[in-house]
Short mmCIF file of C-alpha atoms in Angstrom, two decimals:
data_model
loop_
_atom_site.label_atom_id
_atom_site.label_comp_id
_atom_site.label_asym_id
_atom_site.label_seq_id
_atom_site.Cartn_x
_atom_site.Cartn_y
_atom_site.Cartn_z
CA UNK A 26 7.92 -52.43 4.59
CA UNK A 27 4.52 -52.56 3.75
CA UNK A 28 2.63 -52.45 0.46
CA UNK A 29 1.35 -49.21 0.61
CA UNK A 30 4.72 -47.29 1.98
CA UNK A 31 6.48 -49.37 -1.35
CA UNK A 32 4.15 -48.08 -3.12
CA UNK A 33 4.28 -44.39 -2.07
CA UNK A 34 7.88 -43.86 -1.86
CA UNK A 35 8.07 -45.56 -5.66
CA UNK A 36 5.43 -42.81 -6.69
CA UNK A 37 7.93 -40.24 -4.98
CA UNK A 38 10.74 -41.46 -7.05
CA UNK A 39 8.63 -41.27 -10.23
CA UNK A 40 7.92 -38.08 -9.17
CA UNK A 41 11.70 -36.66 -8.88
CA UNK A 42 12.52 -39.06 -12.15
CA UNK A 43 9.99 -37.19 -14.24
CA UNK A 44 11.79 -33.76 -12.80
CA UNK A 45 15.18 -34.62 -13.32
CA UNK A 46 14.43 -35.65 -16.75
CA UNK A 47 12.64 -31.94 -17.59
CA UNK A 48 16.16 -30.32 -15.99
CA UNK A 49 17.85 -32.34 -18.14
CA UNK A 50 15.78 -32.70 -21.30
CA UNK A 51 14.46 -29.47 -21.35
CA UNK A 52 16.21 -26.99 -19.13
CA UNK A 53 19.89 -27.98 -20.02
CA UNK A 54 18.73 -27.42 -23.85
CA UNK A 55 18.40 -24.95 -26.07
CA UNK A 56 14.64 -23.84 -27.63
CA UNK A 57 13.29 -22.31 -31.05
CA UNK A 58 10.94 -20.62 -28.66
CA UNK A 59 13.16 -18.76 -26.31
CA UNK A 60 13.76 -16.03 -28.18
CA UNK A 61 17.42 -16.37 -27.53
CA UNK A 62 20.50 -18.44 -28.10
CA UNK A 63 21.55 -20.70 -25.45
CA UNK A 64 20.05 -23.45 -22.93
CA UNK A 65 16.72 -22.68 -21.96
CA UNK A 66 17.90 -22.48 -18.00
CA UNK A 67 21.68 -21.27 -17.95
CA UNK A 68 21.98 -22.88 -14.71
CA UNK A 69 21.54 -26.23 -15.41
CA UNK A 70 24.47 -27.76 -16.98
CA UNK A 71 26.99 -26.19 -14.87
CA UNK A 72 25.49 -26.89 -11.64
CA UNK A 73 24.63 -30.54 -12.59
CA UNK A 74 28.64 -30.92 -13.21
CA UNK A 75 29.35 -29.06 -9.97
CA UNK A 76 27.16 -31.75 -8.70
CA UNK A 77 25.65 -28.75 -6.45
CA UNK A 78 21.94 -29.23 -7.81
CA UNK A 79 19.31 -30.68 -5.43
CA UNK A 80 16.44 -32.16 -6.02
CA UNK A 81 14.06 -32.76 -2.17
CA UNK A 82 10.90 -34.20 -2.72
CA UNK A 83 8.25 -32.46 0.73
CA UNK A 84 4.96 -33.00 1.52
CA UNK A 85 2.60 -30.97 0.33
CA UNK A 86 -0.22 -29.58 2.99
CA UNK A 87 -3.60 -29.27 1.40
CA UNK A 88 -5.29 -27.68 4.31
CA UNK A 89 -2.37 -24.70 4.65
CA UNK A 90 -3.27 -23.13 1.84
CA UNK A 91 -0.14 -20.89 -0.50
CA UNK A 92 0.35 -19.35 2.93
CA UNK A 93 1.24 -22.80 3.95
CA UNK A 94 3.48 -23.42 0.83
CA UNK A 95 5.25 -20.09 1.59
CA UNK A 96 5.74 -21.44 5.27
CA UNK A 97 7.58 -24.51 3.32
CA UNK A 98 9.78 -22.31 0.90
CA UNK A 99 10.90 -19.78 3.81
CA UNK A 100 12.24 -23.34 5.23
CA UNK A 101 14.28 -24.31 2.14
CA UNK A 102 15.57 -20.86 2.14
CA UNK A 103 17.13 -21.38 5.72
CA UNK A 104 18.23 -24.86 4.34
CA UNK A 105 19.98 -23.73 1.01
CA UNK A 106 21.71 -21.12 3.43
CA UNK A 107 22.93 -23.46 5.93
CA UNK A 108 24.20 -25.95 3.32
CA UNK A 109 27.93 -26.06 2.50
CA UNK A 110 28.19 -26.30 -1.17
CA UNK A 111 31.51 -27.12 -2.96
CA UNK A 112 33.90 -24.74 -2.64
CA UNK A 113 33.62 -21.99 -5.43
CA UNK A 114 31.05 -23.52 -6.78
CA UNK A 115 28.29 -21.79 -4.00
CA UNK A 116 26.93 -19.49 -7.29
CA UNK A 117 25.98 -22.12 -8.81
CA UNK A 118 24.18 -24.19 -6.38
CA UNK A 119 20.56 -24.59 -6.63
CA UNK A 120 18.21 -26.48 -4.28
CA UNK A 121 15.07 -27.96 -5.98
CA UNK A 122 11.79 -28.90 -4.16
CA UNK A 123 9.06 -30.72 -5.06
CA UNK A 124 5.80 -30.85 -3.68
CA UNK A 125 4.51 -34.00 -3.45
CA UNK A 126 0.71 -35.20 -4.25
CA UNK A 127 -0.53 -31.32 -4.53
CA UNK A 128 -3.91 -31.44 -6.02
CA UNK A 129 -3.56 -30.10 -9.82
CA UNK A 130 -6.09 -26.99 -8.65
CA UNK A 131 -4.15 -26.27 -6.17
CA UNK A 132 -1.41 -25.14 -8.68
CA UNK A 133 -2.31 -21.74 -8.50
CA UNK A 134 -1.87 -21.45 -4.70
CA UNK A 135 2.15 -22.06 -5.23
CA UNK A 136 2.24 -18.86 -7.99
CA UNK A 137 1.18 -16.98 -4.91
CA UNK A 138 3.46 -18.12 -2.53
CA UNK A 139 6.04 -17.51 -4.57
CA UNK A 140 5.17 -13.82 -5.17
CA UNK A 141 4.85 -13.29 -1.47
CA UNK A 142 8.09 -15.28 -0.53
CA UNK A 143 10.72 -13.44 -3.55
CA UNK A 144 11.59 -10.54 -1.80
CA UNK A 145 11.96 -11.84 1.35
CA UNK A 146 14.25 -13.97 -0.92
CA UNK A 147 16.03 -11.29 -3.11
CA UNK A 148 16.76 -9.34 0.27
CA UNK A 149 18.56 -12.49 1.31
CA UNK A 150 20.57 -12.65 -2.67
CA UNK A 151 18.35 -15.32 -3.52
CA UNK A 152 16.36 -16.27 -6.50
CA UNK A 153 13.03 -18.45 -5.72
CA UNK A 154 11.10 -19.52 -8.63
CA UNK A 155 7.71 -21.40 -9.35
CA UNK A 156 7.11 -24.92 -11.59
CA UNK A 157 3.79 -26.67 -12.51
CA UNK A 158 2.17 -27.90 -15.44
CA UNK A 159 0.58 -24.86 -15.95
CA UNK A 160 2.27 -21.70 -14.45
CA UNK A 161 1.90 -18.55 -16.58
CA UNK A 162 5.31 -17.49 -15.87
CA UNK A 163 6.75 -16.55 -19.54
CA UNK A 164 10.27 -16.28 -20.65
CA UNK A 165 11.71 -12.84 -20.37
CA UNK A 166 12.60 -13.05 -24.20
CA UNK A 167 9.52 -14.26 -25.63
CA UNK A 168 6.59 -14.00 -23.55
CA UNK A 169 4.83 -16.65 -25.62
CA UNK A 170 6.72 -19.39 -24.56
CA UNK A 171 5.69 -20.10 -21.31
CA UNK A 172 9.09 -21.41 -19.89
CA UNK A 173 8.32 -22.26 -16.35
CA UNK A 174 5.83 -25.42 -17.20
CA UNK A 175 7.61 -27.90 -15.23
CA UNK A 176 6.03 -31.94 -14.83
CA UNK A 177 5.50 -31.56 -11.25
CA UNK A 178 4.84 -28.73 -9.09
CA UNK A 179 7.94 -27.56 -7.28
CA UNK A 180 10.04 -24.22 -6.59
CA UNK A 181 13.57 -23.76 -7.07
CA UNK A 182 15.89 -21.13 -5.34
CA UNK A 183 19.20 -20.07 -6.10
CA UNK A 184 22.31 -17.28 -5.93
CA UNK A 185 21.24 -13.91 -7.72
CA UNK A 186 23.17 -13.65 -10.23
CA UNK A 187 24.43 -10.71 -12.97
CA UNK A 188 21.58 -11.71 -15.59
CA UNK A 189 19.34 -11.75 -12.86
CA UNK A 190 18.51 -7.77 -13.61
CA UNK A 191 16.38 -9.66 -16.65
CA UNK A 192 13.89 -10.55 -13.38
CA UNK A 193 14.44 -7.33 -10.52
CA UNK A 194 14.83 -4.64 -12.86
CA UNK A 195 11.04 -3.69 -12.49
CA UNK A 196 10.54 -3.32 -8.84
CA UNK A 197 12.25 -0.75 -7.22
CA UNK A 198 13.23 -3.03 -3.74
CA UNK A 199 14.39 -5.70 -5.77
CA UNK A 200 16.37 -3.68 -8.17
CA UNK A 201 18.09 -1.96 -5.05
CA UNK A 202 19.80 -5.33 -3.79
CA UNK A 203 20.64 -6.30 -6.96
CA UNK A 204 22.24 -2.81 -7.94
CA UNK A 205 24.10 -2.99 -4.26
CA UNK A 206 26.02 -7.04 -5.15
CA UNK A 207 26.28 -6.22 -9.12
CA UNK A 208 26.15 -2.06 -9.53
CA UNK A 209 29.69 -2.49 -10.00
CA UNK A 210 29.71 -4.66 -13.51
CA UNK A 211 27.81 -1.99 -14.83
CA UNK A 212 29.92 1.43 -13.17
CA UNK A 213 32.93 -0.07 -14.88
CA UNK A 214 32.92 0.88 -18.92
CA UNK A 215 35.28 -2.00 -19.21
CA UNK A 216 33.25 -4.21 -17.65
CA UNK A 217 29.73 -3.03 -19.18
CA UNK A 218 31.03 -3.31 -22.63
CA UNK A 219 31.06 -7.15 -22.25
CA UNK A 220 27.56 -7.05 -20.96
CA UNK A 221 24.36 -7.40 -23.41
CA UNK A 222 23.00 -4.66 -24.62
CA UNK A 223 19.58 -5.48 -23.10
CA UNK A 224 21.41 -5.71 -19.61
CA UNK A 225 22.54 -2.29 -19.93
CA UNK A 226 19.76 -0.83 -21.18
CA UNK A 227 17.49 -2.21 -18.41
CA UNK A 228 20.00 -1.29 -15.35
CA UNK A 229 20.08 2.12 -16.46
CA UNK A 230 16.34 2.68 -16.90
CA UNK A 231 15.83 1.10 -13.34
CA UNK A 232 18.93 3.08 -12.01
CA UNK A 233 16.74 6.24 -13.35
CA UNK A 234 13.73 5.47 -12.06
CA UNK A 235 12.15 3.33 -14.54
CA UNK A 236 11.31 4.18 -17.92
CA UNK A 237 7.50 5.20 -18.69
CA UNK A 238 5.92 1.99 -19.66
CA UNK A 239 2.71 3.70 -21.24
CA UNK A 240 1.33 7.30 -20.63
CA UNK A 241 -1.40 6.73 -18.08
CA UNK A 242 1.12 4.72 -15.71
CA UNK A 243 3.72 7.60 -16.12
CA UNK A 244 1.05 10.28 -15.64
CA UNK A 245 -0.01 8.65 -12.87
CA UNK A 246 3.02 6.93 -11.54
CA UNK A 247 1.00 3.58 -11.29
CA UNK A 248 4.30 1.18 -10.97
CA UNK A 249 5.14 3.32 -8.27
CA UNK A 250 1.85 3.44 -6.03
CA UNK A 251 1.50 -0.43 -7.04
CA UNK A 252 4.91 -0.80 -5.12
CA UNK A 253 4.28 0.77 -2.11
CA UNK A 254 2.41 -2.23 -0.54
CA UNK A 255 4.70 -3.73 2.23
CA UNK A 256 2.28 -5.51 4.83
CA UNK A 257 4.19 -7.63 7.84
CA UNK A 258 2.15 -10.98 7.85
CA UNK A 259 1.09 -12.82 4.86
CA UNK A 260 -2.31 -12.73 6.09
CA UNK A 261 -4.88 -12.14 3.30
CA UNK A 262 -7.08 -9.70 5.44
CA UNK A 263 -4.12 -7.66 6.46
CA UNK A 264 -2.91 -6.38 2.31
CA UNK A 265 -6.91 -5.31 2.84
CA UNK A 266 -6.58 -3.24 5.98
CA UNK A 267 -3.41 -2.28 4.56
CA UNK A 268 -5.09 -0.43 1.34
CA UNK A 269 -7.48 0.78 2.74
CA UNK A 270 -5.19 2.53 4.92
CA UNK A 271 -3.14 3.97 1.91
CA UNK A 272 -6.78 4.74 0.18
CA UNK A 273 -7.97 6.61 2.96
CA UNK A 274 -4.32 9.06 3.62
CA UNK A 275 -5.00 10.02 -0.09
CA UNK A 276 -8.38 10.91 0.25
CA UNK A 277 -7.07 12.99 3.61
CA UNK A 278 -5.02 14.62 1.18
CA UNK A 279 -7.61 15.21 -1.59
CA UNK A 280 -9.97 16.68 0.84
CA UNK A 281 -6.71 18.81 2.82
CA UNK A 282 -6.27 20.52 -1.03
CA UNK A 283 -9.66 21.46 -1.70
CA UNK A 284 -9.77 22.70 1.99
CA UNK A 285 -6.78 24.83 1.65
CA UNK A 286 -7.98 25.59 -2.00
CA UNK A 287 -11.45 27.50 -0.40
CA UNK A 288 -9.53 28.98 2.40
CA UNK A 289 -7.12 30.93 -0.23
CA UNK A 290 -10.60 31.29 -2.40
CA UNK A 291 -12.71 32.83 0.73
CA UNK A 292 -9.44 35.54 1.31
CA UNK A 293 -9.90 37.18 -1.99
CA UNK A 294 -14.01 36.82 -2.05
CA UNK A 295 -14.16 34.33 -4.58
CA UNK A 296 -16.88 32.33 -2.41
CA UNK A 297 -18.69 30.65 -5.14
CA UNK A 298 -15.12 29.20 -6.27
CA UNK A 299 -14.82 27.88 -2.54
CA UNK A 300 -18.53 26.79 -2.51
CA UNK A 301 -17.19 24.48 -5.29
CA UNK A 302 -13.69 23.30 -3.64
CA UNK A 303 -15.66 22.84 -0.61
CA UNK A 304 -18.75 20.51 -2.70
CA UNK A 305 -15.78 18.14 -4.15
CA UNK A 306 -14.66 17.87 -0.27
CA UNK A 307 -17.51 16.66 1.31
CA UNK A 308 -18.39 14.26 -1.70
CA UNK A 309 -14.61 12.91 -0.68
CA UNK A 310 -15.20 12.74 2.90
CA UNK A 311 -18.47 10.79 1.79
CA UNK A 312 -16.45 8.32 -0.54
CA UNK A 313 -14.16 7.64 2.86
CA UNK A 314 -17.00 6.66 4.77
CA UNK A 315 -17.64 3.95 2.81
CA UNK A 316 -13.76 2.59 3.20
CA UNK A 317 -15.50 1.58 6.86
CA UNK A 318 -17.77 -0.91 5.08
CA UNK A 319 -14.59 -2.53 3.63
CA UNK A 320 -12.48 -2.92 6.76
CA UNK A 321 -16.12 -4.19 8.60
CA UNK A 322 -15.57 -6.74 6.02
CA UNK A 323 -12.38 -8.14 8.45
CA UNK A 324 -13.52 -10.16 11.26
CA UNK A 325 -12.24 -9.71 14.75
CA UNK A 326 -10.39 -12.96 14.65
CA UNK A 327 -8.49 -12.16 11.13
CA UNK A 328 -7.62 -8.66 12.60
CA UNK A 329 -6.15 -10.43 15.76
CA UNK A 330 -4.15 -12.60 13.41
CA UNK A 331 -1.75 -9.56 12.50
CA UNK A 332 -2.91 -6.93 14.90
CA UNK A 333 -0.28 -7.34 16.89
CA UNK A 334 2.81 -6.81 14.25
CA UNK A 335 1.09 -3.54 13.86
CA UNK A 336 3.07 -2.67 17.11
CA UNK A 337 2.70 1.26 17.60
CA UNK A 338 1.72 2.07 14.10
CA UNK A 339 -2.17 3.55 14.88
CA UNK A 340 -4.22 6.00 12.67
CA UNK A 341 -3.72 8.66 15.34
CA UNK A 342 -0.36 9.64 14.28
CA UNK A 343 -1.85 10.04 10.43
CA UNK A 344 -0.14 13.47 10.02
CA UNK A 345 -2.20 14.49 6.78
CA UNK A 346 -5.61 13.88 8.84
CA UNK A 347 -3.95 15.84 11.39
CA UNK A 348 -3.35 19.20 9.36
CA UNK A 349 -6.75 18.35 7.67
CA UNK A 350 -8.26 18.55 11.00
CA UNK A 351 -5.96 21.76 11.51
CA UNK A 352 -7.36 23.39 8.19
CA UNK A 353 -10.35 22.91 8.63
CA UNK A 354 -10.26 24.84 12.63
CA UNK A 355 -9.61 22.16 15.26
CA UNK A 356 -6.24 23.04 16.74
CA UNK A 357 -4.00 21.05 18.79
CA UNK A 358 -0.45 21.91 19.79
CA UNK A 359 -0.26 19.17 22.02
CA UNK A 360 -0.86 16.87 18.90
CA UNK A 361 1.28 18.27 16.46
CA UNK A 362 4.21 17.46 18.90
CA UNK A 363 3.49 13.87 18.26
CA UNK A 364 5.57 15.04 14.94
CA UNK A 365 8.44 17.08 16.46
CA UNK A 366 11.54 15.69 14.29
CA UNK A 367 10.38 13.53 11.86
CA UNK A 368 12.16 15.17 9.13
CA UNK A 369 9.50 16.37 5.96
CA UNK A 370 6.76 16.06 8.64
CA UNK A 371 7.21 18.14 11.23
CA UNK A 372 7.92 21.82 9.05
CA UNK A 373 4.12 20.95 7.65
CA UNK A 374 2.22 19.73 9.96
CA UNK A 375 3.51 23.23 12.09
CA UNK A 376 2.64 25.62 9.47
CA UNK A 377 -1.18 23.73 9.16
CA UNK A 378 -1.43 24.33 12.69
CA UNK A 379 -0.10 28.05 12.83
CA UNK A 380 -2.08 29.26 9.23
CA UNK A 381 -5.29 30.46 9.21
CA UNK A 382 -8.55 27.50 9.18
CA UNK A 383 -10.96 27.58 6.91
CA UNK A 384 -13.38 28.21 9.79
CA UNK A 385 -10.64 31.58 10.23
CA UNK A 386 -11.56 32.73 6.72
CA UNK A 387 -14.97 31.90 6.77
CA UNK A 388 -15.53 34.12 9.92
CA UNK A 389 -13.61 36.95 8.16
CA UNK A 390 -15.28 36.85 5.52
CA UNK A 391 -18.56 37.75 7.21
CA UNK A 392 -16.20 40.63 9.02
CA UNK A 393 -15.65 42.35 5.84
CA UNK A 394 -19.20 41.87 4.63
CA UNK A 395 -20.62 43.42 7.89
CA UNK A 396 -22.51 40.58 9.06
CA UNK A 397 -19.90 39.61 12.02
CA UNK A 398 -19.43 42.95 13.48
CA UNK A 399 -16.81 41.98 16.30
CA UNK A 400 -13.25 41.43 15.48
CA UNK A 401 -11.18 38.97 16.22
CA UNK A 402 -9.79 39.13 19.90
CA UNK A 403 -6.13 39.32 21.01
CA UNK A 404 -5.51 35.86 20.52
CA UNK A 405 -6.67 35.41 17.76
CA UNK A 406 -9.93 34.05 18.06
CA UNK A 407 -12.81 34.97 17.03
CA UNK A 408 -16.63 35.63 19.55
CA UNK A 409 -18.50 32.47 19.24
CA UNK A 410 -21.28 34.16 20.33
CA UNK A 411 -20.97 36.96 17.70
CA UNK A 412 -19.93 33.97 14.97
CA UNK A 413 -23.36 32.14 16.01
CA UNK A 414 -25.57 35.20 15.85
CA UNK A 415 -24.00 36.35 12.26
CA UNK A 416 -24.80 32.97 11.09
CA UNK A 417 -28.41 33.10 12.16
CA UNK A 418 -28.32 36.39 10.65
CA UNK A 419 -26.80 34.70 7.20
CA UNK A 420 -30.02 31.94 7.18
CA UNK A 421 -32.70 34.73 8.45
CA UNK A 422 -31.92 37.41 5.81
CA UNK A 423 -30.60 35.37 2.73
CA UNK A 424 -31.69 32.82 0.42
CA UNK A 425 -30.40 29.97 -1.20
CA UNK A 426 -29.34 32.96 -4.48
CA UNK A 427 -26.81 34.56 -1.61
CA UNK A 428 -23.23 33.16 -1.72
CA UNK A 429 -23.13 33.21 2.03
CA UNK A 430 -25.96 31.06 2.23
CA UNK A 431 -24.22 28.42 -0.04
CA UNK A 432 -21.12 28.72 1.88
CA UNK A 433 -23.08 28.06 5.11
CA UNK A 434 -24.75 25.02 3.39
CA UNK A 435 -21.88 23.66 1.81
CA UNK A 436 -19.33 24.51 4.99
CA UNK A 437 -21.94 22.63 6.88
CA UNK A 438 -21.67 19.62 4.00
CA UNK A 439 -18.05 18.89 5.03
CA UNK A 440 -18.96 18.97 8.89
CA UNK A 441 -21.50 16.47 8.51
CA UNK A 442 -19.78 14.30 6.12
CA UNK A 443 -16.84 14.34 8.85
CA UNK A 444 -18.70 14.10 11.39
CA UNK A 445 -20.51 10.74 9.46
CA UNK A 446 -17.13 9.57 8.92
CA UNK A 447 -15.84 9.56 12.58
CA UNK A 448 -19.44 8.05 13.74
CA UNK A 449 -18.51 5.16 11.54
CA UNK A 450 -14.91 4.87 12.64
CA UNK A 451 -16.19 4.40 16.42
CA UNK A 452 -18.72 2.02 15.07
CA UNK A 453 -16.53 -0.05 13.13
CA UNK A 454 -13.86 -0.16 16.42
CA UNK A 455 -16.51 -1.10 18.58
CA UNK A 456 -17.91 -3.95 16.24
CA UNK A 457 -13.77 -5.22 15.69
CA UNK A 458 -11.92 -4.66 18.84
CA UNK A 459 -14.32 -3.60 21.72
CA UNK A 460 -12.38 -1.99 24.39
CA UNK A 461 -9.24 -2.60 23.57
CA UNK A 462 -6.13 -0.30 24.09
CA UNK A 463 -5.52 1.60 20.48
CA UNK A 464 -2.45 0.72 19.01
CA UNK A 465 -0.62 4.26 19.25
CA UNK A 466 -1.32 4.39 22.99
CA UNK A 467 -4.91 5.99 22.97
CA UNK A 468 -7.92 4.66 25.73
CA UNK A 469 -9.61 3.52 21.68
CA UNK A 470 -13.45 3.11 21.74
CA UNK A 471 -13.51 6.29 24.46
CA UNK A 472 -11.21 8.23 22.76
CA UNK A 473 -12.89 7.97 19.38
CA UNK A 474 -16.21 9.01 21.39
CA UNK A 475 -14.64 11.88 22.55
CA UNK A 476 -13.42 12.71 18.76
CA UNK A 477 -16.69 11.76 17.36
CA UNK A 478 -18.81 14.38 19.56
CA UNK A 479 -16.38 17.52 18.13
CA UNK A 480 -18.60 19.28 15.81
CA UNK A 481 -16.31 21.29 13.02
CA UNK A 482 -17.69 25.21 12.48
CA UNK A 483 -19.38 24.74 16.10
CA UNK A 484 -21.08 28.71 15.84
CA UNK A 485 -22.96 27.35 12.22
CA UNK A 486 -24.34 24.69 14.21
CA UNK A 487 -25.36 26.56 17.02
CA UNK A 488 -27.15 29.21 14.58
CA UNK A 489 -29.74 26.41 13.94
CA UNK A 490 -30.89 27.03 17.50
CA UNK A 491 -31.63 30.47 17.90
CA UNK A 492 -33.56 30.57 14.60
CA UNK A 493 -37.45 31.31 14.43
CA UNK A 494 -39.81 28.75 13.66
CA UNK A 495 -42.01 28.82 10.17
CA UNK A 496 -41.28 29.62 6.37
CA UNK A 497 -38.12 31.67 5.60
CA UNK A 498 -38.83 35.50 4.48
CA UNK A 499 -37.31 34.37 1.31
#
């Protein structure tokens, strides 16, 4: 054996001495600080007699990133399962690791791992927890004492366990597996009664739905929107593309309500009310343009790194841009089918695509104000040729004082700022993927083309062309 491998494997074994004395000198004892009675880790002692705790020293990767130290925990996961442990004594087994020579700025890279490897963990009935000499993780019963300061840097998984509702009550996928292996303790009055008080307390608010932690996040249910993040890959640029995503269905739907909100306004002739839905609209539609110059942040490479465990999932099957689309006057039977039978989906998307458009009301609008003087047809539609020349009519005879020239102006607002929006989209595809297949089966870069020539309001457009040349008689 040579000097340097003595030397390394005696720096291990000062490394797992100085670990096994915290478990036992500071784990396996009580604490002023801990804000409760008891050892400061209720694991310890008992699985130290069970002989069933483990302490593995691995190398640690500095190149690999937390990505790279998740990699290494998802491993001792499958190890810890595939271990037999004493019989009877498998709740109580724990399986410590310890990363060996990690770089003291690299601690914070393991507090990540950790929070992208624990439900991957608690799905399995596991418990996986971070050490270092300086993680921020505070005890649960006084947040000043910051419990999980460990001499080394390691991670530590385990059963879930009853008190373990002290750590999963907040988040409601965690709190789910834990209510499905311990709902029962807490169903049975006999059995609750022996429970703490606290226990209770927080299984019932989490069985509710989670108390209100504060006004704003209850008003605007920010513990639940901050849940709803569940990318595939632990790949940075994918939680980004993921977002944005989210970001841009709830603009869809911001824009879809002020949409719908003129179309009721222009029935009863309130057009300066949907001259005002339809200004908050376009500024929306301009706000998701700029979630383009986000995504062009992604490079093609980090998009090919989780494209594929996107599978079918593609932006064309977005049902709110769908009926916004619909609202606003480009119908498409054969597209809503895409939804026929996904239950909550379907019953809206049909009634967006069978009510009236904006475009609809706009046009009658001008009917009942004797500007459009033919009626719609049998189907349903109305002249385009008649729609263009009323238009014209609209920008020859009134000024900017005439709500139908502010409807016109701010009706053509939301067709540009969609029409900017799409632009971008084929941009951005082009710069990322090229010609590549989309992901929900579409030709991509051609059939964004195709999308990004449609022109919403098409007779206000074509108004522009028929009208005379110099100053306005206004």
């Amino acid at each position: 054996m040579s000097d340097a491998t003595s030397s390394s494997e005696e720096h291990g074994m000062n490394e797992i001495g100085d670990v096994r004395a915290w478990l036992t000198g500071f784990l396996a004892r009580p604490h002023q600080d801990l804000g409760r009675e008891g050892n400061v880790c209720p694991f310890v002692v008992p699985a130290l007699r069970a002989k069933t705790l483990h302490v593995e020293l691995v190398g640690y990767d500095s190149a690999a990133g937390w990505a790279g130290i998740a990699d290494q925990m998802r491993c001792q996961i499958e190890s810890y399962d595939g271990r037999v442990w004493p019989e009877g004594k498998e709740s109580i087994a724990s399986l410590v690791t310890v990363l060996r020579d990690m770089p003291d700025h690299h601690w914070p890279l393991l507090d990540e791992a950790q929070r992208h490897v624990k439900g991957e963990a608690v799905r399995r009935g596991l418990m996986i927890g971070q050490f270092h000499p300086d993680c921020p993780e505070p005890s649960v019963w006084n947040p000043g004492f910051a419990v999980s300061r460990a001499p080394q840097p390691l991670f530590a998984i385990r059963r879930m366990s009853l008190h373990d509702i002290l750590f999963l009550h907040g988040d409601a996928r965690h709190f789910s597996e834990y209510d499905r292996r311990f709902g029962d303790h807490y169903a049975d009055v006999r059995s609750a009664a022996h429970l703490p008080q606290r226990f209770v307390d927080l299984y019932k608010s989490a069985k509710a739905g989670g108390a209100p932690t504060s006004a704003y996040i209850d008003y605007q249910s920010i513990d639940t929107l901050l849940s709803l993040q569940r990318p595939r890959t632990a790949h940075p640029a994918e939680m980004t593309f993921y977002l944005v995503g989210q970001a841009k269905e709830l603009f869809f739907k911001l824009v879809y309500e002020e949409v719908s909100a003129a179309r009721l306004a222009l029935v009863v002739d309130r057009v300066d009310e949907a001259v005002w839905n339809l200004r908050r609209a376009a500024t929306a539609l301009g706000v998701l343009a700029r979630t383009w110059d986000v995504l062009s942040g992604i490079s093609p490479a980090e998009l090919n790194a989780f494209r594929e465990s996107l599978g079918s999932a593609s932006g064309i099957d977005s049902y709110m841009y769908r009926m916004l689309e619909f609202a606003l006057g480009r119908k498409s039977a054969a597209l809503a089918r895409r939804y026929a039978g996904v239950a909550g989906v379907s019953e809206s998307v049909h009634r967006a695509l069978h009510s009236s458009s904006l475009h609809d009301e706009a046009l009658g609008l001008l009917y009942r104000r004797g500007i459009l003087t033919v009626h719609r047809g049998a189907d349903g539609g109305w002249d385009t040729a008649a729609a263009r020349q009323a238009w014209a009519l609209v920008y020859q005879e009134y000024g900017p004082s005439s709500d139908l020239f502010r409807l016109a102006e701010t009706l053509m607002d939301v067709a540009h700022a969609f029409s900017g929006w799409r632009s971008l989209h084929l941009l951005l595809v082009e710069r990322t993927i090229g010609n590549k297949r989309g992901t929900g089966g579409t030709t991509g870069v051609d059939w964004l083309r195709k999308s990004a020539e449609h022109r919403f309001f098409p007779d206000l457009w074509q108004a522009r062309f028929g009208l005379p040349s110099g100053a306005p008689p206004w």
